[in-house]
Amino acid sequence: MHEQAPYLRFADELRKRIEDQEWTPGERLPSRAQLAEECGVTDGIVRRAQEKLIAEGVLTGRAGSGTYVAEPRERVRVVRSPERERTSGSAFEADMAALGKRATWESRSDAMVPAPADIAARLGIPEGDYCVRTTYEYLANDKPVQLSTSWEPYSITAGSLVVMPEAGPLAGEGVVRRMAEVGIKVTRAAERPEPGHADAEEANLLGIQKGALVTRIQRTYYSDGGRAVETADIVVPTALCEIVYDVSFGS
Amino acid sequence: MHEQAPYLRFADELRKRIEDQEWTPGERLPSRAQLAEECGVTDGIVRRAQEKLIAEGVLTGRAGSGTYVAEPRERVRVVRSPERERTSGSAFEADMAALGKRATWESRSDAMVPAPADIAARLGIPEGDYCVRTTYEYLANDKPVQLSTSWEPYSITAGSLVVMPEAGPLAGEGVVRRMAEVGIKVTRAAERPEPGHADAEEANLLGIQKGALVTRIQRTYYSDGGRAVETADIVVPTALCEIVYDVSFGS
DNA sequence: TCGAATTTGTGCGTATGTATC
DNA sequence: GGATACATACGCACAAATTCG
């Protein structure tokens, strides 16, 4: 057998001492220099051990401040199923209602944004065609839990009351109802979840560690004619949300 | 603005030279020492630049052999929807048939395995109760693309023809049909996808880089009485598979 | 078959940058 | 602004895997 590396041994020691409540969640650990001297290891060993525990979500590091025991934040359950589209209001509101939390969101829309190549491909339109782009930040009890960027071809809703997703009479009612307003029946969505890491901006917006694991969902809504009418990139941080796909079937 | 770190600059240079086909997919790059001297940077810079490109999936490294341009492997599309359960045969076979690939799998079942705490909780049974555990390796055209470990309470199927998932008359027919054999109507499944990294063993089995991104899906089937009858951990490597949840809804 | 040379992978200490107090 | 703390980048040494004579 291989002998374990010093920094791995020390990571195990730290993990154990945290489990034993030597430091409680939210509490600051001694500085690296202190820990190093106290435990008879070098500064570098401590750093690498802490890096590992940070990646595991056990610790969080704040530059200039210290290293803290991560507070076990309750994860918000997000259910994704066809039922979501049948209820009124947004699916996010329904999820939060089920958890007894207050659902709010902030959004910013830009009309007339030329579609980049990948978005154009997903929407089945020529690259550069104008789109309405909306970025969202979803909050549960005022704490951010999810991000999303939505793209709709401008040509579909131009001139109607629902051009802007978060303005007008159907604000916040979801793609299905808004598209019904312009005579389009949306019958299907495809969701493509892919794992990834939070970049600096995402980490900042969501209040999580940079590099933390996230699921990026590419969601596209299709009309009954099979035409893509909206596509979105949804960022779901693992530390804050639990995704559940509900798959129900008859006999 | 910040000036970019040397290893990031060199990573960009390497990326560009690869895009320019200086080395074609599958081809070996010069060794670190050669590249370092040739480009006037240190050995460490080259290594870190290559590490970054390996994480991005642009390169793959093989110890003792060299660093190679990653071959753009076609990703297998795995569709997850209620329809999967209505067709005969396994859902994996249906997915591969849609792609014109041959679906095969290897499995190994152990009866009478005591349920660990997390599995017991998911199945709603006491910890330590016996389960039938089956591990799978799924192959598309003989190349592994997915792993899975399935758990069923032994008490449900004990004494029947379908105790072992991959033996008997309904081998390979899926949970829904097998459970029907013992009088249980399975009507619902919940899937919980979570991002993660491949460990050494998974990377080995799947032929991917250690630490590569994967989606781990916790899937649980429920009977019409709401009882959990099977739960599985499915490992889906991002490099090899594309997951699509098909969400269809009426008006 | 075996061993030496080569190549990548891992671990570690130091120097420097940057945020916080 | 100074002191302190974590974050990033870097070079070196050694281990592990492979290759080849």
Coordinates of C-alpha atoms (C1' of nucleotides) in Angstrom, one line a residue:
Chain A
M1 CA 0.0 0.0 0.0
H2 CA 1.0 3.6 -0.6
E3 CA 1.6 5.8 2.4
Q4 CA -0.7 8.8 2.5
A5 CA 0.7 12.2 1.7
P6 CA 1.1 14.6 4.7
Y7 CA -1.5 17.1 3.4
L8 CA -4.0 14.3 3.1
R9 CA -3.3 13.0 6.6
F10 CA -3.7 16.6 7.9
A11 CA -6.9 17.1 6.0
D12 CA -8.3 14.0 7.7
E13 CA -7.2 15.3 11.0
L14 CA -8.9 18.6 10.4
R15 CA -12.1 17.0 9.2
K16 CA -12.2 14.9 12.3
R17 CA -11.6 17.8 14.6
I18 CA -14.5 19.7 12.8
E19 CA -16.8 16.7 13.2
D20 CA -15.9 16.6 16.9
Q21 CA -17.2 20.2 17.1
E22 CA -13.8 21.6 18.0
W23 CA -15.0 24.5 15.8
T24 CA -18.6 25.1 15.2
P25 CA -20.2 26.0 11.8
G26 CA -19.5 29.7 11.0
E27 CA -16.5 29.8 13.4
R28 CA -13.1 30.8 12.3
L29 CA -10.2 28.4 12.4
P30 CA -6.8 29.5 13.7
S31 CA -4.6 31.0 10.9
R32 CA -2.5 28.8 8.8
A33 CA 0.6 29.9 10.6
Q34 CA -0.9 29.1 13.9
L35 CA -2.2 25.7 12.8
A36 CA 1.1 24.9 11.2
E37 CA 3.1 25.5 14.4
E38 CA 0.5 24.0 16.7
C39 CA 0.4 20.8 14.7
G40 CA 4.0 20.5 13.7
V41 CA 3.5 20.7 10.0
T42 CA 4.5 23.3 7.4
D43 CA 2.4 26.2 6.2
G44 CA 2.0 24.6 2.8
I45 CA 0.7 21.4 4.2
V46 CA -2.0 23.2 6.1
R47 CA -2.9 25.2 3.0
R48 CA -3.3 22.2 0.8
A49 CA -5.4 20.3 3.4
Q50 CA -7.7 23.3 3.7
E51 CA -7.9 23.6 -0.1
K52 CA -9.2 20.0 -0.2
L53 CA -11.8 20.6 2.5
I54 CA -12.9 23.8 0.8
A55 CA -13.4 21.8 -2.4
E56 CA -15.4 19.3 -0.4
G57 CA -17.6 22.1 1.0
V58 CA -16.4 21.5 4.6
L59 CA -14.6 24.9 4.9
T60 CA -14.8 28.2 3.2
G61 CA -11.9 30.6 2.8
R62 CA -12.2 34.4 2.8
A63 CA -9.1 36.3 1.7
G64 CA -7.7 38.6 4.3
S65 CA -10.2 37.3 6.9
G66 CA -9.7 33.7 7.6
T67 CA -10.9 30.1 7.0
Y68 CA -14.3 29.2 8.4
V69 CA -16.3 26.1 9.0
A70 CA -19.0 26.0 6.4
E71 CA -22.5 26.6 7.6
P72 CA -24.6 23.7 6.6
R73 CA -27.1 25.6 4.5
E74 CA -30.4 24.0 3.8
R75 CA -30.7 23.0 0.2
V76 CA -33.8 24.2 -1.7
R77 CA -35.6 21.5 -3.7
V78 CA -36.4 22.3 -7.2
V79 CA -38.9 19.9 -8.9
R80 CA -38.9 19.7 -12.6
S81 CA -41.8 18.0 -14.2
P82 CA -44.7 18.6 -16.7
E83 CA -46.9 19.5 -13.8
R84 CA -44.9 22.7 -13.3
E85 CA -46.3 24.1 -16.5
R86 CA -49.9 23.4 -15.7
T87 CA -50.2 25.6 -12.6
S88 CA -50.5 29.3 -12.7
G89 CA -47.7 31.5 -11.7
S90 CA -44.0 30.6 -12.1
A91 CA -42.6 27.1 -11.4
F92 CA -40.1 28.7 -9.0
E93 CA -42.9 30.1 -6.9
A94 CA -44.5 26.7 -6.7
D95 CA -41.2 25.1 -5.6
M96 CA -40.7 27.7 -2.9
A97 CA -44.3 27.6 -1.7
A98 CA -43.8 23.9 -1.1
L99 CA -40.9 24.7 1.2
G100 CA -42.6 27.5 2.9
K101 CA -40.2 30.1 1.5
R102 CA -40.8 33.4 -0.2
A103 CA -39.9 33.4 -3.9
T104 CA -38.7 36.6 -5.5
W105 CA -36.6 37.4 -8.4
E106 CA -34.8 40.2 -10.2
S107 CA -34.5 40.4 -13.9
R108 CA -33.2 42.6 -16.6
S109 CA -34.3 42.3 -20.2
D110 CA -32.6 43.6 -23.4
A111 CA -34.5 43.6 -26.6
M112 CA -32.8 43.4 -29.9
V113 CA -29.7 41.4 -28.9
P114 CA -28.2 39.6 -31.9
A115 CA -28.2 35.8 -31.3
P116 CA -24.8 34.3 -30.8
A117 CA -24.0 31.1 -32.8
D118 CA -24.9 28.6 -30.1
I119 CA -28.1 30.2 -29.1
A120 CA -29.1 30.6 -32.7
A121 CA -28.5 26.9 -33.3
R122 CA -30.7 26.0 -30.3
L123 CA -33.5 28.3 -31.5
G124 CA -33.2 27.2 -35.1
I125 CA -32.7 30.8 -36.3
P126 CA -29.9 32.5 -38.3
E127 CA -27.0 33.7 -36.2
G128 CA -27.3 37.4 -35.5
D129 CA -31.1 37.5 -35.6
Y130 CA -32.5 39.7 -32.9
C131 CA -33.5 38.2 -29.6
V132 CA -35.0 39.3 -26.3
R133 CA -32.4 38.4 -23.7
T134 CA -33.4 38.3 -20.0
T135 CA -31.2 37.5 -17.1
Y136 CA -32.7 36.4 -13.9
E137 CA -31.5 36.0 -10.3
Y138 CA -33.9 33.9 -8.2
L139 CA -34.1 34.4 -4.5
A140 CA -35.6 32.2 -1.7
N141 CA -36.2 34.3 1.4
D142 CA -34.1 37.0 -0.2
K143 CA -31.1 34.8 -0.6
P144 CA -30.0 34.0 -4.2
V145 CA -30.3 30.3 -5.1
Q146 CA -30.3 30.2 -8.9
L147 CA -29.4 32.2 -12.0
S148 CA -30.7 32.0 -15.5
T149 CA -30.4 33.7 -18.9
S150 CA -33.3 33.4 -21.3
W151 CA -33.4 34.0 -25.1
E152 CA -36.5 34.4 -27.2
P153 CA -36.5 35.3 -30.9
Y154 CA -37.7 38.9 -31.2
S155 CA -39.8 38.0 -34.2
I156 CA -42.2 35.8 -32.2
T157 CA -43.4 38.4 -29.8
A158 CA -42.6 41.7 -31.5
G159 CA -45.4 44.2 -31.2
S160 CA -47.3 42.1 -28.6
L161 CA -47.9 42.7 -25.0
V162 CA -45.5 39.9 -24.0
V163 CA -42.4 41.1 -25.8
M164 CA -40.7 41.5 -22.5
P165 CA -41.0 38.4 -20.2
E166 CA -41.1 40.4 -17.0
A167 CA -43.3 43.3 -18.0
G168 CA -46.9 43.6 -19.1
P169 CA -50.0 41.7 -17.8
L170 CA -48.4 38.2 -17.9
A171 CA -45.1 39.1 -16.2
G172 CA -43.9 36.1 -14.2
E173 CA -46.4 33.7 -15.7
G174 CA -43.9 31.6 -17.6
V175 CA -43.2 30.9 -21.2
V176 CA -46.2 28.7 -21.9
R177 CA -48.8 31.3 -20.9
R178 CA -47.0 34.1 -22.5
M179 CA -46.7 32.3 -25.8
A180 CA -50.4 31.3 -25.7
E181 CA -51.0 35.1 -25.8
V182 CA -49.5 35.3 -29.3
G183 CA -51.3 32.2 -30.4
I184 CA -48.5 29.7 -29.9
K185 CA -49.2 26.4 -28.1
V186 CA -46.1 25.3 -26.2
T187 CA -46.3 21.5 -25.6
R188 CA -42.8 20.3 -24.9
A189 CA -39.5 21.3 -23.2
A190 CA -36.2 19.6 -23.4
E191 CA -33.7 20.0 -20.5
R192 CA -30.0 19.2 -20.8
P193 CA -28.3 19.2 -17.4
E194 CA -24.5 19.4 -17.5
P195 CA -22.0 19.6 -14.6
G196 CA -19.7 22.5 -14.3
H197 CA -17.9 24.9 -12.0
A198 CA -19.0 28.3 -10.9
D199 CA -16.9 31.1 -12.3
A200 CA -16.0 34.2 -10.3
E201 CA -19.1 36.2 -11.3
E202 CA -21.5 33.4 -10.6
A203 CA -19.9 32.6 -7.3
N204 CA -20.3 36.3 -6.4
L205 CA -23.9 36.5 -7.4
L206 CA -24.8 33.2 -5.6
G207 CA -22.7 33.7 -2.5
I208 CA -20.8 30.5 -3.0
Q209 CA -17.2 29.5 -3.4
K210 CA -15.5 30.1 -6.7
G211 CA -15.2 26.8 -8.5
A212 CA -18.0 25.2 -6.6
L213 CA -20.0 22.6 -8.4
V214 CA -23.0 23.7 -10.4
T215 CA -25.5 22.1 -12.8
R216 CA -26.0 24.1 -16.0
I217 CA -29.3 23.3 -17.5
Q218 CA -29.9 24.1 -21.2
R219 CA -33.7 24.3 -21.4
T220 CA -35.6 24.8 -24.6
Y221 CA -39.4 25.1 -25.1
Y222 CA -41.0 23.9 -28.3
S223 CA -44.3 24.8 -29.9
D224 CA -46.7 22.0 -31.0
G225 CA -45.3 22.6 -34.5
G226 CA -41.8 21.6 -33.2
R227 CA -40.4 25.1 -33.4
A228 CA -38.1 26.3 -30.6
V229 CA -39.7 29.4 -29.0
E230 CA -37.4 30.0 -26.0
T231 CA -34.1 28.7 -24.7
A232 CA -32.4 29.4 -21.4
D233 CA -29.2 28.6 -19.5
I234 CA -30.0 27.9 -15.9
V235 CA -27.2 27.8 -13.3
V236 CA -28.1 25.6 -10.3
P237 CA -25.5 25.6 -7.5
T238 CA -25.2 22.2 -5.9
A239 CA -24.5 23.8 -2.5
L240 CA -27.9 25.6 -2.5
C241 CA -30.3 23.5 -4.6
E242 CA -31.3 19.9 -5.1
I243 CA -32.8 19.1 -8.5
V244 CA -35.5 16.5 -8.8
Y245 CA -36.9 15.3 -12.0
D246 CA -40.3 13.8 -11.4
V247 CA -41.0 11.1 -14.0
S248 CA -44.5 9.8 -13.8
F249 CA -46.0 7.2 -16.2
G250 CA -49.2 5.3 -16.5
S251 CA -49.2 1.5 -16.5
Chain B
M1 CA -6.4 45.5 -15.7
H2 CA -4.4 42.6 -14.5
E3 CA -1.7 41.1 -16.6
Q4 CA -2.3 37.5 -17.5
A5 CA -0.2 34.8 -15.8
P6 CA 2.5 33.2 -18.0
Y7 CA 0.9 29.8 -17.8
L8 CA -2.4 31.2 -19.0
R9 CA -0.7 32.9 -21.9
F10 CA 1.0 29.7 -22.8
A11 CA -2.3 27.8 -22.5
D12 CA -3.8 30.2 -25.0
E13 CA -0.9 29.7 -27.3
L14 CA -1.1 25.9 -27.1
R15 CA -4.9 26.1 -27.7
K16 CA -4.4 28.2 -30.7
R17 CA -1.7 25.9 -32.2
I18 CA -4.1 23.0 -31.7
E19 CA -6.9 24.8 -33.4
D20 CA -4.6 25.6 -36.2
Q21 CA -4.1 21.8 -36.6
E22 CA -0.4 22.0 -35.8
W23 CA -1.1 18.7 -34.0
T24 CA -4.1 16.6 -35.1
P25 CA -6.5 14.8 -32.7
G26 CA -4.8 11.7 -31.3
E27 CA -1.4 13.0 -32.0
R28 CA 1.3 13.3 -29.4
L29 CA 2.7 16.7 -28.4
P30 CA 6.4 17.2 -27.9
S31 CA 7.4 16.5 -24.3
R32 CA 7.3 19.1 -21.6
A33 CA 11.0 19.7 -21.7
Q34 CA 11.0 20.1 -25.5
L35 CA 8.1 22.5 -25.5
A36 CA 9.6 24.5 -22.7
E37 CA 12.9 25.0 -24.5
E38 CA 11.4 25.5 -27.9
C39 CA 9.0 28.2 -26.5
G40 CA 11.4 29.8 -24.0
V41 CA 9.3 29.1 -21.0
T42 CA 10.0 26.9 -18.0
D43 CA 9.0 23.3 -17.5
G44 CA 6.5 24.3 -14.8
I45 CA 4.7 26.8 -17.1
V46 CA 4.2 24.1 -19.7
R47 CA 2.9 21.7 -17.2
R48 CA 0.3 24.1 -15.7
A49 CA -0.8 25.2 -19.2
Q50 CA -1.3 21.5 -20.2
E51 CA -3.1 20.8 -16.9
K52 CA -5.6 23.5 -17.7
L53 CA -6.2 22.2 -21.3
I54 CA -6.6 18.7 -19.9
A55 CA -9.3 20.0 -17.5
E56 CA -11.0 21.6 -20.5
G57 CA -10.9 18.4 -22.4
V58 CA -8.6 19.7 -25.1
L59 CA -5.7 17.4 -24.2
T60 CA -5.3 14.1 -22.5
G61 CA -2.2 13.1 -20.5
R62 CA -0.8 9.6 -20.2
A63 CA 1.8 9.0 -17.6
G64 CA 5.1 7.8 -19.0
S65 CA 3.8 8.2 -22.6
G66 CA 3.0 11.7 -23.4
T67 CA 0.4 14.4 -23.8
Y68 CA -2.1 14.0 -26.7
V69 CA -4.6 16.1 -28.5
A70 CA -8.0 14.7 -27.3
E71 CA -10.0 12.9 -30.0
P72 CA -13.4 14.5 -30.3
R73 CA -15.5 11.6 -29.2
E74 CA -19.1 11.6 -30.3
R75 CA -21.4 11.9 -27.3
V76 CA -24.2 9.5 -26.8
R77 CA -27.6 11.0 -26.2
V78 CA -29.5 9.5 -23.3
V79 CA -33.1 10.5 -23.2
R80 CA -34.9 10.3 -19.9
S81 CA -38.7 10.6 -20.1
P82 CA -41.8 8.6 -19.1
E83 CA -41.9 7.1 -22.5
R84 CA -38.8 5.1 -21.7
E85 CA -40.8 2.9 -19.4
R86 CA -43.6 2.2 -21.8
T87 CA -41.5 0.4 -24.5
S88 CA -40.4 -3.1 -24.1
G89 CA -36.7 -3.9 -23.5
S90 CA -34.4 -1.6 -21.7
A91 CA -34.4 2.2 -22.0
F92 CA -30.6 2.1 -22.8
E93 CA -31.3 -0.2 -25.7
A94 CA -33.9 2.3 -27.0
D95 CA -31.4 5.2 -26.7
M96 CA -28.7 3.3 -28.6
A97 CA -31.1 2.1 -31.2
A98 CA -32.0 5.7 -31.9
L99 CA -28.3 6.4 -32.6
G100 CA -27.7 3.3 -34.6
K101 CA -25.4 1.8 -32.0
R102 CA -25.3 -1.6 -30.4
A103 CA -26.3 -1.6 -26.8
T104 CA -24.8 -4.2 -24.5
W105 CA -24.1 -4.3 -20.8
E106 CA -22.3 -6.3 -18.2
S107 CA -23.7 -6.8 -14.7
R108 CA -23.0 -8.5 -11.4
S109 CA -25.6 -9.1 -8.8
D110 CA -25.1 -9.8 -5.1
A111 CA -28.1 -11.0 -3.1
M112 CA -28.3 -10.5 0.6
V113 CA -26.2 -7.3 0.9
P114 CA -27.1 -5.3 4.0
A115 CA -28.4 -1.8 3.1
P116 CA -26.0 1.0 4.1
A117 CA -27.6 4.0 5.8
D118 CA -28.1 6.2 2.8
I119 CA -29.6 3.5 0.6
A120 CA -31.9 2.4 3.4
A121 CA -33.2 5.9 3.8
R122 CA -33.9 6.2 0.1
L123 CA -35.7 2.9 0.1
G124 CA -37.5 3.6 3.3
I125 CA -36.3 0.4 5.0
P126 CA -34.3 -0.2 8.2
E127 CA -30.5 0.1 7.8
G128 CA -29.0 -3.4 7.4
D129 CA -32.0 -4.9 5.8
Y130 CA -31.0 -7.2 3.0
C131 CA -30.9 -5.9 -0.6
V132 CA -30.1 -7.3 -4.0
R133 CA -27.3 -5.1 -5.3
T134 CA -26.4 -5.1 -9.0
T135 CA -23.6 -3.2 -10.6
Y136 CA -23.8 -2.4 -14.3
E137 CA -21.4 -1.2 -17.0
Y138 CA -23.2 0.0 -20.1
L139 CA -21.5 -0.2 -23.5
A140 CA -22.3 1.4 -26.8
N141 CA -20.6 -0.4 -29.7
D142 CA -18.5 -2.1 -27.0
K143 CA -17.2 1.1 -25.5
P144 CA -18.3 1.8 -21.9
V145 CA -20.4 4.9 -21.6
Q146 CA -22.2 4.6 -18.3
L147 CA -22.1 3.0 -14.9
S148 CA -24.8 2.2 -12.4
T149 CA -25.3 0.5 -9.1
S150 CA -28.9 -0.6 -8.3
W151 CA -30.4 -1.6 -5.0
E152 CA -33.7 -3.5 -4.4
P153 CA -35.1 -4.7 -1.1
Y154 CA -34.6 -8.4 -1.0
S155 CA -38.0 -8.8 0.7
I156 CA -39.9 -7.6 -2.4
T157 CA -38.7 -10.2 -4.9
A158 CA -37.5 -13.0 -2.6
G159 CA -38.6 -16.4 -3.9
S160 CA -39.8 -15.0 -7.3
L161 CA -38.4 -15.5 -10.7
V162 CA -37.2 -11.9 -10.8
V163 CA -35.0 -11.8 -7.7
M164 CA -32.0 -11.2 -9.8
P165 CA -32.5 -8.3 -12.2
E166 CA -30.3 -9.8 -14.9
A167 CA -31.3 -13.4 -14.7
G168 CA -34.6 -15.2 -15.4
P169 CA -37.2 -14.6 -18.0
L170 CA -37.4 -10.9 -17.6
A171 CA -33.7 -10.2 -17.6
G172 CA -33.0 -6.8 -19.1
E173 CA -36.6 -5.7 -19.1
G174 CA -36.4 -3.0 -16.6
V175 CA -37.7 -2.4 -13.1
V176 CA -41.3 -1.7 -14.2
R177 CA -41.9 -5.0 -15.9
R178 CA -40.0 -7.0 -13.3
M179 CA -42.0 -5.6 -10.5
A180 CA -45.3 -6.2 -12.4
E181 CA -44.3 -9.9 -12.2
V182 CA -44.6 -9.8 -8.4
G183 CA -47.8 -7.8 -8.5
I184 CA -46.3 -4.4 -7.9
K185 CA -47.4 -1.5 -10.2
V186 CA -44.6 1.0 -10.6
T187 CA -45.9 4.4 -11.6
R188 CA -43.3 7.0 -10.8
A189 CA -39.6 7.6 -10.7
A190 CA -37.6 10.5 -9.2
E191 CA -34.2 11.4 -10.6
R192 CA -31.8 13.6 -8.7
P193 CA -28.9 14.6 -10.9
E194 CA -25.8 16.0 -9.2
P195 CA -22.5 17.1 -10.6
G196 CA -19.3 15.4 -9.5
H197 CA -15.8 14.3 -10.5
A198 CA -14.8 10.8 -11.7
D199 CA -12.7 9.0 -9.2
A200 CA -9.8 6.8 -10.3
E201 CA -11.9 3.6 -10.6
E202 CA -14.7 5.2 -12.5
A203 CA -12.2 6.9 -14.8
N204 CA -10.6 3.6 -15.4
L205 CA -13.9 1.8 -16.2
L206 CA -15.1 4.5 -18.5
G207 CA -11.8 5.3 -20.2
I208 CA -11.9 8.9 -19.3
Q209 CA -9.5 11.3 -17.4
K210 CA -9.5 11.0 -13.7
G211 CA -11.3 14.0 -12.2
A212 CA -13.4 14.5 -15.4
L213 CA -16.9 15.9 -14.9
V214 CA -19.7 13.4 -14.4
T215 CA -23.4 13.6 -13.5
R216 CA -24.4 11.3 -10.7
I217 CA -28.1 10.5 -10.9
Q218 CA -29.9 9.1 -7.9
R219 CA -32.9 7.4 -9.3
T220 CA -35.7 5.9 -7.3
Y221 CA -38.7 4.0 -8.5
Y222 CA -42.0 4.1 -6.5
S223 CA -45.0 1.8 -6.6
D224 CA -48.5 3.2 -6.9
G225 CA -48.7 2.9 -3.2
G226 CA -45.8 5.3 -2.9
R227 CA -43.3 2.7 -1.7
A228 CA -39.8 2.8 -3.0
V229 CA -39.0 -0.4 -4.8
E230 CA -35.6 0.3 -6.3
T231 CA -33.0 2.9 -6.2
A232 CA -29.8 3.4 -8.2
D233 CA -26.7 5.5 -8.5
I234 CA -26.0 6.2 -12.2
V235 CA -22.7 7.7 -13.3
V236 CA -22.9 9.6 -16.5
P237 CA -19.6 11.0 -17.8
T238 CA -20.0 14.3 -19.5
A239 CA -17.3 13.5 -22.1
L240 CA -19.2 10.5 -23.4
C241 CA -22.9 11.2 -22.8
E242 CA -25.4 14.0 -23.2
I243 CA -28.4 13.8 -20.9
V244 CA -31.8 15.0 -22.2
Y245 CA -34.9 15.2 -20.0
D246 CA -37.9 15.3 -22.2
V247 CA -40.7 17.2 -20.6
S248 CA -44.0 17.0 -22.5
F249 CA -47.2 18.5 -21.3
G250 CA -50.7 18.9 -22.7
S251 CA -52.3 22.3 -23.0
Chain C
dT1 C1' 13.1 -10.4 -19.5
dC2 C1' 14.8 -6.7 -17.6
dG3 C1' 16.5 -2.2 -16.7
dA4 C1' 17.5 2.4 -18.1
dA5 C1' 15.8 6.5 -20.1
dT6 C1' 11.8 9.3 -20.9
dT7 C1' 7.5 11.4 -19.8
dT8 C1' 3.7 12.6 -17.2
dG9 C1' 1.6 13.0 -12.3
dT10 C1' 1.9 14.5 -7.4
dG11 C1' 3.5 16.9 -3.5
dC12 C1' 5.7 20.7 -1.4
dG13 C1' 8.0 25.3 -0.1
dT14 C1' 8.6 30.0 -1.5
dA15 C1' 7.4 34.4 -3.4
dT16 C1' 4.0 37.5 -4.6
dG17 C1' -0.7 39.3 -5.0
dT18 C1' -4.9 40.8 -2.8
dA19 C1' -8.6 41.3 0.5
dT20 C1' -9.7 42.3 5.3
dC21 C1' -9.3 44.3 9.6
Chain D
dG1 C1' -1.6 52.7 6.1
dG2 C1' 0.3 48.8 8.4
dA3 C1' -0.3 44.1 9.8
dT4 C1' -2.4 39.9 9.0
dA5 C1' -4.7 36.4 6.4
dC6 C1' -5.9 33.7 2.4
dA7 C1' -5.2 33.1 -2.9
dT8 C1' -2.3 32.4 -6.9
dA9 C1' 1.6 31.3 -9.4
dC10 C1' 5.8 29.0 -9.8
dG11 C1' 9.9 25.9 -9.7
dC12 C1' 11.9 21.9 -7.9
dA13 C1' 12.1 17.1 -6.4
dC14 C1' 10.5 12.7 -6.6
dA15 C1' 7.1 9.0 -7.8
dA16 C1' 4.6 6.3 -11.2
dA17 C1' 3.8 4.7 -15.8
dT18 C1' 5.5 3.8 -20.2
dT19 C1' 8.7 2.9 -23.7
dC20 C1' 12.4 0.8 -25.9
dG21 C1' 16.8 -1.3 -26.4

